[in-house]
Structures are given as C-alpha cells and as structure tokens.
PDB file of C-alpha atoms in Angstrom:
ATOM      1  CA  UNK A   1      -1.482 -15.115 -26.217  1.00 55.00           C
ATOM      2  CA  UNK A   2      -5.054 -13.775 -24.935  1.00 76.00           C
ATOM      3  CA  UNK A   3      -5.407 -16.225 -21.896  1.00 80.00           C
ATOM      4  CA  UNK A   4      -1.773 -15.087 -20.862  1.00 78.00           C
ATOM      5  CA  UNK A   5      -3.310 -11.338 -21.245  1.00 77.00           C
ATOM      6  CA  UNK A   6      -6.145 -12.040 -19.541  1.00 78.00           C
ATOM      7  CA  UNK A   7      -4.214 -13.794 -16.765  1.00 78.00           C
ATOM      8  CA  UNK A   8      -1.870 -10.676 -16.045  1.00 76.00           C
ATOM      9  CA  UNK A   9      -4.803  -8.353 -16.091  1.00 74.00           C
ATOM     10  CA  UNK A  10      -6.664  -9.934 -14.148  1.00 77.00           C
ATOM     11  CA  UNK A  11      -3.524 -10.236 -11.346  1.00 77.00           C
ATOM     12  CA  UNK A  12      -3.152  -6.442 -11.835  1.00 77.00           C
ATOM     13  CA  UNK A  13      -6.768  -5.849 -11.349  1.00 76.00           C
ATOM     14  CA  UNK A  14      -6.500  -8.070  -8.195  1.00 80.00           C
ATOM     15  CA  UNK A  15      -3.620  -6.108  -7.130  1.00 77.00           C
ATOM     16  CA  UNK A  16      -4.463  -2.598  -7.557  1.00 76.00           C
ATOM     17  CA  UNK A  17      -7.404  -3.686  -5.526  1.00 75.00           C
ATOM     18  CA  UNK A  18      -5.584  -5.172  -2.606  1.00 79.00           C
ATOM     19  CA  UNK A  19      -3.671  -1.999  -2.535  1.00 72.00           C
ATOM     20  CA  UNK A  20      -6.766   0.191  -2.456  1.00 73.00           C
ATOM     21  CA  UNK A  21      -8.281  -1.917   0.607  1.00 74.00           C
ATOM     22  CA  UNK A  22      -4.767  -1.497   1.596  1.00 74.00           C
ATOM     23  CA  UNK A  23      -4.938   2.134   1.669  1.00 72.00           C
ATOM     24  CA  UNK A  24      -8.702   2.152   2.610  1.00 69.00           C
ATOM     25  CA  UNK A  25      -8.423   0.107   6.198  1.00 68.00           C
ATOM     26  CA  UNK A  26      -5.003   2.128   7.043  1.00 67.00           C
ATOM     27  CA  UNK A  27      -7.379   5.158   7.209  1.00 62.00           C
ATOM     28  CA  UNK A  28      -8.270   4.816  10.983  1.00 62.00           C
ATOM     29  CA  UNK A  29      -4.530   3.193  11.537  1.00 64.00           C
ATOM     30  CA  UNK A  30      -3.698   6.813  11.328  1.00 60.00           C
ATOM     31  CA  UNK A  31      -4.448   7.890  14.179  1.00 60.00           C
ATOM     32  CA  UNK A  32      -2.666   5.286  15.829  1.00 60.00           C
ATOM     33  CA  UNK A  33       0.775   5.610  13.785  1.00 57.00           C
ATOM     34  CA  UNK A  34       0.256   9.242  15.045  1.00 55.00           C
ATOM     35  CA  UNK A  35       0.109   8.952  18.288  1.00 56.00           C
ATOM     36  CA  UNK A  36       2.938   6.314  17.883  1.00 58.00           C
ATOM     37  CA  UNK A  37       5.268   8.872  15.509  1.00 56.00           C
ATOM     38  CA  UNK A  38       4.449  11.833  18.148  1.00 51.00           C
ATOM     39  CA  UNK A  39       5.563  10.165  21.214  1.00 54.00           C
ATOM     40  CA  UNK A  40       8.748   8.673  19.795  1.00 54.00           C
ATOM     41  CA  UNK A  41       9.675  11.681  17.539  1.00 50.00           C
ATOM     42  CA  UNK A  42       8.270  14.258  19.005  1.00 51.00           C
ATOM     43  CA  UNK A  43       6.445  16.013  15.998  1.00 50.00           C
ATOM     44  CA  UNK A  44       3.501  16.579  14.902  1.00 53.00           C
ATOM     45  CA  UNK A  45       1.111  13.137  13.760  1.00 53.00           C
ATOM     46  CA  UNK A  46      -0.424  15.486  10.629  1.00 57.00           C
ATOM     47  CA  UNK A  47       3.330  15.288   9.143  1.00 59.00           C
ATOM     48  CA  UNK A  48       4.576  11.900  10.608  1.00 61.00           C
ATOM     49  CA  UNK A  49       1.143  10.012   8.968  1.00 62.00           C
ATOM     50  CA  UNK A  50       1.816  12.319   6.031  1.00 65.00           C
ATOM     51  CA  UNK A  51       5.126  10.338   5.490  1.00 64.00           C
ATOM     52  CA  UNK A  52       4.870   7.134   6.831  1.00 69.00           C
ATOM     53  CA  UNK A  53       1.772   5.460   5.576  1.00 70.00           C
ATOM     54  CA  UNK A  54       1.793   6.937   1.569  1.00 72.00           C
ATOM     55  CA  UNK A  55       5.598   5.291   1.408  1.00 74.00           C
ATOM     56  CA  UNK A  56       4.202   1.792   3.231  1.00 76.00           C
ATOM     57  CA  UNK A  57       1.343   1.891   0.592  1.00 75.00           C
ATOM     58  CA  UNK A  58       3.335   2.297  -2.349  1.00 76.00           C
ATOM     59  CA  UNK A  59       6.113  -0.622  -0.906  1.00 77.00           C
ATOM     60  CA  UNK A  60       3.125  -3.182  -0.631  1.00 78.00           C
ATOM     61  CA  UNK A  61       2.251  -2.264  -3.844  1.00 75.00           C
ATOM     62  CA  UNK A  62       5.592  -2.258  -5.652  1.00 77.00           C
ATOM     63  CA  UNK A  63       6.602  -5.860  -3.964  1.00 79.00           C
ATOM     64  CA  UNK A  64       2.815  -6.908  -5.240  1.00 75.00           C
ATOM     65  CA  UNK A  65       3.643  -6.129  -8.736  1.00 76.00           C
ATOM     66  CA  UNK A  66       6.563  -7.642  -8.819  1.00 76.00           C
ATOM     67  CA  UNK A  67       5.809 -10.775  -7.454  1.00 74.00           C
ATOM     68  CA  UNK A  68       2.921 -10.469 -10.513  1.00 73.00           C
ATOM     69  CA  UNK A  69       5.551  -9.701 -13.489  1.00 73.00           C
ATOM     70  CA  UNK A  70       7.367 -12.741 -11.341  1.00 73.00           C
ATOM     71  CA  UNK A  71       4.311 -15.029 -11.499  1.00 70.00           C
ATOM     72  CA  UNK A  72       3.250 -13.953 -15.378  1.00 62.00           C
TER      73      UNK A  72
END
C-alpha cells in the first residue's frame, strides 16, 4: 500500500513539475502568441496572452493528471 503511494506521488511530483517548466519556457512564447493573436484578432497581445496561454497550461496539466490517476 506504501510503494503504490509512493508511486502516485512521485508521478504527481513529476507532473506538477512538467507543468511548471511548462509554464516557465511559454514565458518568452508570449510574445510570439501576441503578435500572432493581434494580427489575426485584432486586439490587444496583453489580453489575448492573458487568455490563451493560462487555459493551454491548465489543459496540459489536466490531460497529465489524468493519464496519472489512469496509470496508478
């Protein structure tokens, strides 16, 4: 019962750290899905970043932990 404890924690550790790498190397994506969100939308990058990349972060993460609760 303690190896299959250990086992999930350490697959949520792993996870919750891909995520925050995740969200640490999107950092100077931003600027990209900016310019991308202003030319096709035609507002402002501050507001398009704003909405795109938090709601891609928590995806990856949600399909992550449940292909962990899959897995354990």
């Amino acid at each position: 019962m303690s190896k299959e404890k250990m086992i999930f924690l350490s697959l949520f550790a792993f996870v919750s750290l891909f995520c925050g790498l995740l969200l640490y190397l999107s950092i100077p994506a931003l600027s990209i899905l900016g310019i991308s969100c202003l030319n096709e939308l035609n507002v402002q990058s501050v507001n398009c970043v704003s909405i795109v990349v938090p709601f891609t972060v928590i995806l990856i993460c949600a399909v992550g932990m449940v292909l962990v609760m899959l897995v354990v």
